[in-house]
Each structure stands twice: as structure tokens, then as C-alpha cells.
XYZ file of C-alpha atoms in Angstrom:
601
model
C 24.390 -23.371 -21.479
C 26.851 -22.149 -18.831
C 26.504 -23.549 -15.331
C 27.404 -22.441 -11.809
C 27.965 -24.536 -8.712
C 25.604 -24.078 -5.762
C 26.545 -24.811 -2.171
C 23.610 -25.717 0.083
C 23.138 -25.337 3.829
C 23.847 -29.021 4.383
C 27.212 -28.784 2.614
C 26.074 -30.507 -0.573
C 26.856 -29.013 -3.987
C 24.999 -29.018 -7.296
C 25.539 -27.508 -10.715
C 22.635 -25.524 -12.195
C 22.109 -23.442 -15.312
C 23.423 -19.919 -14.914
C 20.202 -18.547 -16.439
C 17.975 -20.293 -13.876
C 16.036 -18.627 -11.066
C 17.949 -20.783 -8.555
C 21.262 -19.423 -9.808
C 20.119 -15.797 -9.555
C 18.799 -16.333 -6.037
C 22.105 -17.953 -5.039
C 23.996 -15.025 -6.576
C 21.937 -12.637 -4.445
C 22.544 -14.679 -1.289
C 26.257 -14.891 -2.066
C 26.513 -11.118 -2.531
C 24.677 -10.576 0.749
C 27.145 -12.925 2.465
C 30.140 -11.149 0.918
C 28.761 -7.753 1.910
C 28.422 -8.957 5.488
C 32.045 -10.146 5.330
C 33.105 -6.763 3.904
C 31.317 -4.902 6.705
C 33.063 -7.134 9.232
C 36.405 -6.292 7.622
C 35.746 -2.555 7.218
C 34.319 -1.660 10.642
C 35.847 -2.838 13.907
C 33.252 -3.948 16.419
C 30.350 -3.990 13.977
C 27.517 -6.361 14.882
C 25.777 -8.216 12.081
C 22.182 -9.355 11.880
C 20.523 -11.150 8.975
C 21.899 -11.222 5.438
C 19.308 -12.474 2.979
C 18.433 -12.728 -0.678
C 15.004 -11.371 -1.611
C 12.820 -11.462 -4.702
C 14.228 -8.064 -5.638
C 17.865 -8.198 -4.524
C 19.399 -8.674 -1.091
C 19.930 -6.956 2.265
C 22.287 -7.012 5.236
C 21.476 -5.772 8.756
C 24.134 -4.288 11.020
C 24.644 -2.234 14.164
C 27.521 -0.121 15.495
C 28.154 1.681 18.771
C 28.953 4.898 16.961
C 27.274 6.223 13.830
C 25.617 3.584 11.680
C 26.934 2.729 8.220
C 26.084 5.663 5.961
C 25.258 5.770 2.272
C 28.578 7.555 1.710
C 30.453 4.493 3.006
C 28.807 1.970 0.689
C 31.334 2.504 -2.103
C 34.203 1.427 0.164
C 32.240 -1.635 1.276
C 31.509 -2.529 -2.368
C 35.225 -2.313 -3.182
C 35.955 -4.974 -0.564
C 33.196 -7.195 -1.986
C 34.790 -6.931 -5.441
C 38.191 -7.800 -3.985
C 36.881 -11.206 -2.877
C 36.183 -12.059 -6.510
C 39.568 -10.783 -7.680
C 41.275 -12.892 -5.012
C 39.294 -15.932 -6.220
C 37.724 -16.402 -2.810
C 35.589 -19.469 -2.207
C 32.576 -19.994 0.050
C 32.989 -23.052 2.257
C 30.556 -24.916 4.472
C 31.255 -25.947 8.051
C 29.119 -27.652 10.659
C 30.531 -26.055 13.817
C 29.934 -26.719 17.499
C 27.583 -24.131 18.967
C 30.121 -23.174 21.626
C 32.851 -22.682 19.022
C 30.549 -20.699 16.766
C 29.519 -18.340 19.582
C 33.197 -17.837 20.460
C 33.746 -16.312 17.000
C 31.820 -13.165 17.929
C 31.647 -12.900 21.729
C 30.493 -9.257 21.595
C 27.872 -9.645 18.855
C 24.533 -10.500 20.447
C 22.841 -10.793 17.042
C 25.220 -13.440 15.694
C 25.030 -15.209 19.055
C 21.247 -15.320 18.800
C 21.345 -16.502 15.176
C 23.679 -19.328 16.149
C 21.382 -20.396 18.988
C 18.261 -20.196 16.821
C 19.805 -22.345 14.074
C 21.638 -24.909 16.188
C 20.573 -28.547 15.933
C 22.033 -31.182 18.205
C 24.668 -28.702 19.289
C 25.817 -28.022 15.707
C 25.536 -24.788 13.721
C 25.614 -24.656 9.873
C 28.059 -21.950 8.744
C 29.168 -20.412 5.461
C 32.753 -19.145 5.552
C 34.553 -16.562 3.410
C 38.142 -16.161 4.514
C 38.134 -15.558 8.270
C 34.458 -14.559 8.292
C 31.723 -17.066 9.091
C 27.998 -16.694 9.656
C 24.816 -18.730 9.587
C 24.271 -20.644 6.356
C 21.094 -19.278 4.816
C 19.809 -20.349 1.416
C 22.049 -21.683 -1.310
C 25.178 -19.746 -2.306
C 27.666 -19.919 -5.153
C 30.692 -21.994 -4.286
C 32.987 -19.619 -6.211
C 32.496 -15.860 -5.892
C 34.421 -14.550 -8.914
C 31.061 -14.072 -10.708
C 30.025 -11.416 -8.178
C 30.896 -8.453 -10.378
C 27.714 -6.715 -11.492
C 26.179 -5.468 -8.282
C 25.367 -2.241 -6.500
C 24.760 -1.361 -2.871
C 21.722 0.851 -3.201
C 20.645 2.450 0.040
C 20.437 2.281 3.814
C 17.355 2.229 6.026
C 16.266 1.183 9.487
C 14.915 -2.274 10.299
C 13.962 -3.859 13.596
C 15.831 -6.986 14.630
C 13.657 -9.949 13.599
C 11.003 -7.477 12.401
C 9.709 -6.758 15.913
C 9.349 -3.168 17.113
C 10.206 -4.258 20.653
C 13.706 -5.197 19.440
C 16.717 -3.045 18.537
C 16.630 -0.902 15.427
C 19.404 -2.002 13.053
C 20.796 -0.460 9.880
C 19.693 -2.284 6.732
C 21.764 -2.072 3.550
C 19.926 -2.939 0.327
C 21.596 -4.138 -2.849
C 21.006 -5.679 -6.256
C 23.135 -8.018 -8.364
C 23.041 -9.829 -11.716
C 25.300 -12.097 -13.746
C 25.215 -9.682 -16.708
C 26.102 -5.995 -16.666
C 23.221 -5.168 -19.035
C 20.750 -6.727 -16.591
C 22.164 -4.665 -13.741
C 21.920 -1.434 -15.745
C 18.331 -2.225 -16.748
C 17.474 -2.931 -13.121
C 18.977 0.380 -11.988
C 16.901 2.220 -14.603
C 13.792 0.398 -13.365
C 14.599 1.310 -9.787
C 15.059 4.972 -10.703
C 11.684 4.939 -12.416
C 10.194 3.275 -9.346
C 11.741 5.931 -7.120
C 10.126 8.655 -9.221
C 6.771 6.959 -8.615
C 7.352 5.877 -4.996
C 4.647 7.465 -2.845
C 6.995 7.500 0.140
C 9.543 9.632 -1.732
C 6.875 11.869 -3.266
C 5.086 12.107 0.071
C 8.247 13.462 1.641
C 9.010 15.850 -1.242
C 5.470 17.290 -1.283
C 5.058 17.146 2.521
C 1.981 14.871 2.350
C 2.542 12.572 5.327
C 5.147 11.068 7.593
C 5.558 7.969 9.728
C 7.862 8.089 12.733
C 8.630 4.717 14.359
C 9.535 6.524 17.565
C 5.919 7.601 18.013
C 4.265 4.612 16.342
C 5.305 2.443 13.415
C 2.583 2.071 10.789
C 0.645 5.078 12.106
C 0.820 7.834 9.462
C 0.523 11.514 10.300
C -1.251 13.412 7.526
C 0.307 16.820 6.949
C -1.914 19.673 5.657
C -1.146 18.872 1.997
C -1.870 15.163 2.392
C -4.897 15.859 4.567
C -6.310 18.086 1.814
C -5.985 15.300 -0.757
C -7.567 12.799 1.629
C -10.400 15.154 2.559
C -11.143 15.778 -1.125
C -11.320 12.027 -1.785
C -13.535 11.498 1.264
C -15.982 14.238 0.289
C -16.087 12.941 -3.263
C -16.842 9.319 -2.374
C -19.407 10.201 0.299
C -21.306 12.436 -2.144
C -21.150 9.698 -4.798
C -22.456 7.054 -2.432
C -25.235 9.213 -0.988
C -26.339 9.992 -4.538
C -26.431 6.216 -5.137
C -28.738 5.529 -2.215
C -26.250 4.762 0.573
C -26.966 5.701 4.164
C -23.698 6.983 5.641
C -23.120 6.245 9.309
C -20.488 6.608 12.029
C -19.792 3.618 14.262
C -17.276 3.141 17.113
C -13.795 1.760 16.517
C -14.257 -0.391 19.650
C -16.636 -3.317 20.015
C -17.245 -6.076 22.517
C -15.001 -9.022 21.715
C -18.026 -11.354 21.730
C -19.274 -9.760 18.506
C -16.045 -10.670 16.727
C -16.389 -14.199 18.055
C -19.895 -14.347 16.595
C -18.647 -13.014 13.245
C -15.745 -15.473 13.209
C -13.057 -12.808 12.991
C -11.588 -13.804 16.351
C -11.318 -17.449 15.319
C -9.963 -16.816 11.804
C -8.072 -13.501 11.993
C -6.879 -13.312 15.590
C -3.242 -12.915 14.520
C -4.175 -9.731 12.646
C -6.084 -8.229 15.590
C -4.761 -6.215 18.495
C -5.056 -7.742 21.976
C -8.414 -7.096 23.681
C -8.666 -4.358 26.304
C -9.915 -5.568 29.667
C -12.215 -2.905 31.118
C -11.933 -4.451 34.592
C -15.546 -5.557 34.919
C -15.438 -8.604 32.675
C -15.995 -6.601 29.500
C -13.398 -7.069 26.772
C -13.254 -4.408 24.068
C -11.517 -4.955 20.730
C -10.133 -2.469 18.214
C -12.057 -3.386 15.111
C -10.231 -5.074 12.251
C -13.374 -5.058 10.032
C -16.462 -2.849 9.810
C -19.047 -5.484 8.864
C -20.121 -6.402 12.423
C -20.684 -2.684 13.113
C -22.960 -2.282 10.104
C -24.823 -5.423 11.104
C -25.647 -3.679 14.391
C -27.116 -0.769 12.418
C -29.290 -3.222 10.460
C -30.398 -5.044 13.612
C -31.352 -1.856 15.449
C -34.787 -1.835 13.759
C -37.195 -4.471 12.497
C -36.681 -4.452 8.742
C -39.304 -4.878 6.043
C -38.755 -6.204 2.535
C -39.838 -2.719 1.390
C -36.577 -1.281 2.857
C -34.375 -3.610 0.856
C -31.903 -3.194 -0.640
C -30.668 -1.361 2.461
C -27.309 0.281 1.739
C -25.079 1.240 4.668
C -21.699 2.925 4.132
C -18.978 4.465 6.247
C -15.430 5.717 6.130
C -14.665 3.269 8.874
C -11.434 3.354 10.839
C -9.907 -0.063 11.447
C -6.770 -1.427 13.115
C -4.648 -4.378 12.039
C -1.781 -5.965 13.968
C 0.794 -5.763 11.165
C 4.362 -6.817 11.902
C 6.924 -4.040 11.712
C 8.740 -5.629 8.787
C 5.582 -5.575 6.657
C 4.846 -1.870 7.153
C 5.400 0.402 4.168
C 4.449 4.080 3.909
C 0.695 4.389 3.395
C 0.406 1.004 1.660
C 0.750 -1.190 4.754
C -0.262 0.501 8.001
C -1.699 -0.427 11.379
C -4.481 2.143 11.352
C -6.548 2.623 8.212
C -9.854 4.117 7.104
C -11.794 1.929 4.698
C -14.317 3.165 2.170
C -16.661 0.412 3.297
C -20.220 -0.444 2.445
C -22.703 -3.246 3.084
C -25.968 -3.853 1.317
C -28.677 -6.126 2.677
C -30.763 -7.664 -0.095
C -33.353 -10.313 -0.817
C -32.161 -13.248 -2.956
C -33.855 -11.922 -6.080
C -32.163 -8.522 -5.691
C -28.597 -9.838 -5.904
C -28.101 -9.347 -9.638
C -29.485 -5.800 -9.846
C -27.586 -4.671 -6.756
C -24.401 -6.216 -8.079
C -24.808 -4.232 -11.315
C -25.529 -1.047 -9.368
C -22.350 -1.404 -7.307
C -20.289 -2.184 -10.382
C -21.697 0.855 -12.209
C -20.671 3.008 -9.248
C -17.140 1.579 -9.280
C -16.654 2.142 -13.019
C -17.944 5.698 -12.712
C -15.519 6.403 -9.863
C -12.585 4.966 -11.816
C -13.450 7.290 -14.705
C -13.397 10.357 -12.462
C -9.956 9.434 -11.117
C -8.743 8.624 -14.654
C -8.087 4.986 -13.747
C -8.415 2.858 -16.852
C -5.993 -0.045 -16.410
C -7.959 -2.680 -14.510
C -9.401 -6.166 -14.966
C -12.240 -8.150 -13.389
C -11.936 -11.520 -11.656
C -14.997 -13.546 -10.672
C -14.206 -15.976 -7.879
C -16.325 -19.108 -7.381
C -16.201 -21.959 -4.892
C -14.333 -25.107 -5.842
C -16.965 -27.491 -7.285
C -14.765 -30.464 -6.371
C -14.366 -29.423 -2.742
C -17.595 -27.827 -1.569
C -17.159 -28.960 2.033
C -14.966 -25.966 2.929
C -17.659 -23.461 1.879
C -20.902 -22.272 3.462
C -23.350 -25.149 3.136
C -26.123 -24.072 0.753
C -25.693 -25.503 -2.731
C -28.750 -23.792 -4.161
C -27.687 -20.396 -2.869
C -24.154 -20.815 -4.269
C -25.340 -21.952 -7.678
C -27.917 -19.175 -7.975
C -25.515 -16.472 -6.767
C -22.685 -17.507 -9.088
C -25.105 -17.673 -12.033
C -26.419 -14.179 -11.203
C -22.955 -12.630 -10.983
C -21.876 -14.193 -14.262
C -25.071 -13.046 -15.981
C -24.612 -9.513 -14.646
C -21.075 -9.332 -16.059
C -22.282 -10.660 -19.417
C -25.223 -8.230 -19.489
C -22.799 -5.338 -18.915
C -20.499 -6.630 -21.699
C -17.511 -6.717 -19.357
C -14.543 -8.987 -19.865
C -13.593 -11.053 -16.834
C -11.580 -14.014 -15.640
C -13.310 -16.851 -13.786
C -11.384 -18.289 -10.853
C -12.734 -21.485 -9.326
C -11.705 -22.069 -5.729
C -10.885 -18.382 -5.096
C -14.174 -17.463 -3.400
C -14.307 -16.778 0.316
C -15.868 -19.580 2.314
C -19.018 -17.505 2.813
C -19.776 -16.450 -0.778
C -18.604 -15.701 -4.347
C -16.972 -12.371 -5.149
C -15.747 -10.020 -7.832
C -12.293 -8.472 -7.471
C -11.161 -5.515 -9.551
C -7.446 -5.937 -10.187
C -5.208 -3.083 -11.213
C -1.534 -2.535 -11.917
C 0.222 -0.009 -9.749
C 2.556 2.513 -11.346
C 5.417 0.224 -10.283
C 3.916 -2.740 -12.144
C 2.595 -4.672 -9.141
C -0.903 -6.137 -9.232
C -3.264 -5.339 -6.380
C -6.979 -5.451 -5.640
C -8.501 -2.013 -6.035
C -12.136 -2.882 -5.301
C -14.236 -5.873 -4.343
C -17.848 -7.022 -4.253
C -18.378 -9.949 -1.897
C -21.572 -11.927 -1.352
C -22.015 -13.215 2.198
C -24.523 -15.893 3.196
C -22.868 -16.657 6.526
C -22.907 -13.474 8.640
C -26.674 -12.919 8.286
C -27.085 -16.426 9.715
C -24.422 -15.945 12.416
C -26.129 -12.761 13.645
C -29.643 -14.122 13.037
C -30.685 -11.290 10.694
C -34.228 -11.129 9.336
C -36.579 -9.004 7.325
C -40.342 -9.275 7.213
C -41.354 -10.461 3.777
C -44.439 -9.665 1.731
C -45.967 -12.805 3.211
C -45.570 -11.424 6.735
C -42.975 -14.042 7.658
C -39.319 -13.671 8.622
C -36.750 -14.200 5.875
C -32.969 -14.176 5.874
C -31.285 -11.351 3.921
C -28.059 -11.726 1.983
C -25.247 -9.339 2.791
C -23.048 -7.772 0.112
C -19.705 -6.368 1.214
C -18.194 -3.818 -1.144
C -15.224 -1.472 -1.106
C -14.980 0.973 -3.989
C -11.646 2.710 -3.408
C -10.026 0.608 -0.683
C -8.624 2.479 2.321
C -7.861 6.180 2.283
C -4.234 5.307 2.971
C -3.776 2.769 0.192
C -5.810 4.722 -2.358
C -3.858 7.915 -1.694
C -0.625 5.955 -2.112
C -1.943 4.450 -5.359
C -2.945 7.844 -6.766
C 0.317 9.464 -5.664
C 2.272 6.857 -7.615
C -0.075 6.906 -10.591
C 0.134 10.707 -10.930
C 3.819 10.831 -9.810
C 2.734 13.573 -7.410
C 1.342 15.778 -10.201
C -2.235 15.551 -8.941
C -5.027 16.763 -11.216
C -6.314 20.184 -10.247
C -9.382 18.933 -8.369
C -7.194 16.746 -6.105
C -4.108 18.950 -5.804
C -3.550 20.217 -2.244
C -2.532 23.613 -3.641
C -4.315 24.399 -6.891
C -2.938 27.881 -7.530
C 0.283 29.585 -6.477
C 0.267 33.374 -6.869
C 3.589 35.171 -7.213
C 3.832 38.978 -7.000
C 6.578 40.439 -9.207
C 7.501 42.901 -6.464
C 6.382 42.471 -2.904
C 6.201 46.198 -2.160
C 3.860 47.113 -5.030
C 2.035 43.930 -6.076
C 1.427 42.018 -2.823
C -1.923 43.663 -2.124
C -3.276 42.762 -5.570
C -1.933 39.195 -5.197
C -3.866 38.843 -1.931
C -6.979 40.211 -3.653
C -6.685 37.557 -6.373
C -6.222 34.853 -3.739
C -9.332 35.981 -1.864
C -11.445 35.935 -5.032
C -10.206 32.447 -5.892
C -10.874 31.224 -2.346
C -14.405 32.654 -2.523
C -14.928 30.540 -5.665
C -13.793 27.417 -3.785
C -10.280 27.300 -5.248
C -7.267 26.429 -3.081
C -4.769 29.253 -3.648
C -1.831 30.763 -1.767
C 0.437 33.776 -2.260
C 4.213 33.393 -2.091
C 5.253 36.422 -0.042
C 8.798 35.210 0.634
C 11.748 37.484 0.019
C 13.037 35.412 -2.910
C 13.589 36.101 -6.599
C 10.563 35.604 -8.841
C 12.349 32.981 -10.987
C 13.121 30.918 -7.902
C 9.482 31.062 -6.788
C 8.249 29.958 -10.219
C 10.688 27.029 -10.309
C 9.660 25.964 -6.822
C 5.965 26.029 -7.753
C 6.828 23.706 -10.642
C 8.913 21.490 -8.362
C 5.958 21.177 -6.000
C 3.743 20.378 -9.018
C 1.190 23.128 -8.427
C -1.309 22.958 -11.341
C -1.466 26.734 -11.920
C 1.094 29.451 -11.218
C -0.080 33.059 -11.513
C 2.344 35.954 -11.839
C 1.012 39.437 -11.088
C 2.864 42.696 -11.794
C 2.121 46.200 -13.087
C 0.313 45.025 -16.228
C -1.888 42.568 -14.307
C -2.801 45.190 -11.695
C -3.654 47.704 -14.408
C -5.747 45.254 -16.457
C -7.282 43.343 -13.541
C -5.708 40.207 -14.917
C -3.190 37.436 -14.286
C -0.388 35.738 -16.193
C -0.962 31.990 -16.131
C 1.550 29.168 -16.343
C 0.272 25.586 -16.147
C 2.346 22.850 -14.567
C 4.640 21.130 -17.052
C 4.295 23.884 -19.661
C 6.714 26.682 -20.571
C 4.210 29.129 -22.078
C 2.774 31.956 -19.996
C -0.578 33.393 -21.059
C -2.150 36.665 -19.874
C -5.845 36.463 -19.011
C -8.468 38.446 -17.203
C -9.191 37.324 -13.686
C -12.724 36.310 -14.592
C -11.563 34.236 -17.579
C -9.026 32.414 -15.435
C -11.587 31.679 -12.732
C -13.962 30.301 -15.369
C -11.149 28.154 -16.790
C -10.158 26.612 -13.489
C -13.766 26.034 -12.425
C -14.329 24.124 -15.679
C -11.181 22.132 -14.894
C -12.595 21.230 -11.480
C -16.065 20.411 -12.818
C -14.655 17.791 -15.216
C -12.313 16.294 -12.584
C -9.418 17.621 -14.688
C -10.169 15.077 -17.408
C -9.195 15.858 -20.972
C -11.358 13.126 -22.477
């Protein structure tokens, strides 16, 4: 098997198999280094930040006084990278004095800072390519003639060191492989991913936007996106109310002491925003979790065993202190609204309530046409019980109940010892996103700890106080993440019941058919159908193509024949055929579509 020679950050070298993961990672780091060198050569006065290999390619950060590096300039940069290989350039290691290293780039504050951050005993580890040198990061290939099959993909903004308080730099992304076939396959995969990417689709369909200038990780929902979200919210609230949940509204602020009682402050402080000092000794905290709020609802009255299970649910807004570098569209945000619910049960109600929640989840998945998911039961580690809530009997009984419930429902599942939270066993529903990544769609979590922490009770049949068990459950995650998931799953072609615009009506001629088009729209709106009329002064063919581009489920064309026959000509998204129907038949058709959640099976 062919080998390549790796150069490490301490100057040592080692030969590894060319097919190994280490070799590919070194190839990515080498290409990032060469791209940084090419940028340095191509643009006078450019300042260079990090250049790093990633699990999916590599990136280089840069900054210029004038316009930043544009996508149009990447081809010229790539040509310089290729020239290094043709010239048989070699990467060399040098341990340089800090003072000498800083003198290399006296006007580049980012390189200066990198040198200072990485200096040890006054020495800085450098990788050099020709007259370019920068911080040694990761292993690289000693010889760069293998850097042939790569592509510089795109440019984007990125904060220096991932902190929004720092300068915004220009980030260039790239991908590279040893074999040309692997590169071509990767580019095809990336194109497919782009077609599914909720950020791209969200921009094309005007669903949402995020503007770092007004708040990174804080999405603004445009009317189209807000319509999708509102439809999801109404759906899940109606489902939960029908399943016995009491929906509530609770504040997004709470006294910090409550989060100390719950343990969130001790365990999740890094993910919480700083407390707000109200000036009188009161510290208020933006909530990172809804459970303490729902506990307050439970505690507000004396509870009887007759009230249990008591189901409390909310579309609860939460805030998480996410770093800028981790933010991504609607998937990773700083403000989110969770479809949250908590059930308070007696010990002997655990199994039935668990089944009830799981039935609800499966029913919801069916309505959204989600069928690719798996179940994972997470238990405590039997060999290390000290790190879990101390109640062996409760743990054993709860885990036995959950397993029995899954078996009774004939559901396949994976058992994962040691994956439980420290306060109780759980079930996670895992799904594959449209891009092939695995994520948790839903969860059911038993909690023995919080009822004890908050001293919760119910009056039992014997007239004595008993401790309830709390079940946390999220059916469809946050509105942000679930909308992103659906956008990618449907590739923006939302089923009729979810589509922000369900019908687009196009008059053949504005002067003679506009009034009838408005009449059709009004009748559809009266039936609860989201419809608009395209009154723009554009050709009919252009309007039809645009309706298809925006993935509107139904396009109606109305002209002389439709006016005369009180009908419409219907074209469904993705189909070429146009069918003439009476207005009443079309309304019946679309209402049936909505009633079945646009399912065909």
C-alpha cells in the first residue's frame, strides 16, 4: 500500500498509509496551509487568521482593508496552490523565536496573536512553504505534489476565534482528496446537500433570515416561514390538548435561585446567559430549560393522586449561550421555542404514561410523513451507579417498565447502558436528516431528582404525602430545529397543509380576468385555504414558472373559459399536466388534501 510522509508540529516525521484517516486529515491541513500561502502571495497586505483541517474539508480565514476575497477570485488562488505542487514545494518545520516570528508580519494582528498564543518558552512552532510561514497546526504532508484534487468551494463570514465581540473575517472553505474520483463524488454529495440545505432553501423561499449585525443566532421569521411555524404550533397544541395536556404560558425570566435548586446553574452555567441584576438583590435569568417553570405550575396547588398523571405542556421560549462559531441557520440558535411537556406521575403510572407519550410521538411522525427513525433506550451504568441518582429500586423498576413498554408495543430498539442522564433512564428517538446526519428528534426522560430537589408531593389514597416522578418529553424538538429538519426533508416542497402559500392564482389577462381571480381567492380563503393572486404585469408563462420555482402546491390559471364555466385550470407542483375543474370540485380536492395531511398512504 502506498505511503505518504507526515510532518508533525514538533518537527518529527512519520510515514503512514495513504488510505488512512491520518493521511487524509494531513492532506486537508496541507491544502489549507498552501491556500493561506497562496492568499499571501496573491493579495498584498492581506491578514491571515486560522487555517485548519475539518472533518469535512478545510478552511482559511483572512481579512483585507479593501473588499474581502470574493468567490470569483478563488480560481486564481487555486492556480497558485497547484503551482506549489508543480514546483515540487516542500513543507518545512521551524522552531522560531517569538520576536523573529512576529517580525514576519508586523502589520498582521491575527498572525501576531497566533504566534503569542502558541509560543512556549519564547519559541513558536512554524510550518514554512517557500517564503511563507505560519503557526504549525496539526500534521501536514512533507511533500505537497499530491495536492492536486481539491476545490475551493465558497466564502462566508466568521468571527475571529469564534467570538462575536471580535472582528468578522472572510472564511474560505475547501475540500481535497488523494483521488480525483473521490473529489468528484464529494462535489456531487455537496451539491445534493446544498439542494437540501435549509439555509439555502430558507433564503430562496423567503422563510427566515439571521443578520449578525442585529444578533447572531436570533432568527427573524418572514411571513412564509412564520406561516409554516404557526401551522406546526397549532397542530401540536391541538394534538397535545386532545391527549390530555394542559397548555400553559410561563415567563422566560426566573429568579436565579430556582436554577440553582434545579442544578442547571451548577451543571449548565456555560450554556446560560449572565444573570440580570435588578438592583435590589434580585437576579433574574433567561431560562435555558422549561422544567423549573412547569414545576412551579405543579406546586401552585396541593395535588391529589386523583389528578395524576398531570400533564403540563408549553411552547416554551428558551435562551442558550451558544458560541458564534457553533451557530447555524435554524439548527443552532440562541433563542428557541421548545415543544416541551412534563408529566407528573405515581410510580405505578410510569409504564402506561410512557406508552401514551410514545403513541403520541408515532402518530405525529405519521402526520409529518417521517418514517426513518430508530429508538434508543438509555440505562444507567450497572458497574458505576455512584454517578446516578441514589435509588436502586427506583432505577431497576423504571428501566424494567420502559423495556416492557417497548416490548409490549412490538417496537425495535437499541439498549445503551451508561447513556442515561444522572437523574433517570430515557428513550431517545433518533432520525437521519436529509443530509445523512443523525440527530435526536424526540425524547422521553424519567426524572427522580427534580421532584426531590423542589420537594414535590401529592396526597395519596392513604392521605399521606408521596413523591411524584417527573417525565420530561419533547415530541418535535424546537420550532427552529424542526422547521429546519422539515425544510431539508421536503427540499422546500412542503406538503399542502404546511405550505406557506397553498394556491397561486394566475389570471390570463389582468384587464378581463383579475376580478374573477380575486373571487376565486376569496372563496378559497373562506374555506381556510392560503391563496394569493399574481397581479404583476408579467407574462403568464413566467408567472407559472415562478410558482413552480417557489414550490407552490397548486397553481390555478383562470381565463375566458374558466370565467364562463365557473371553473379553474389546475396544475400541481412537479407535474406538467393541467386539468380543468369546477371551482367546487377543486375546493373539495384541496380540502381532502389538507384533511389527510397531504399523505398519499
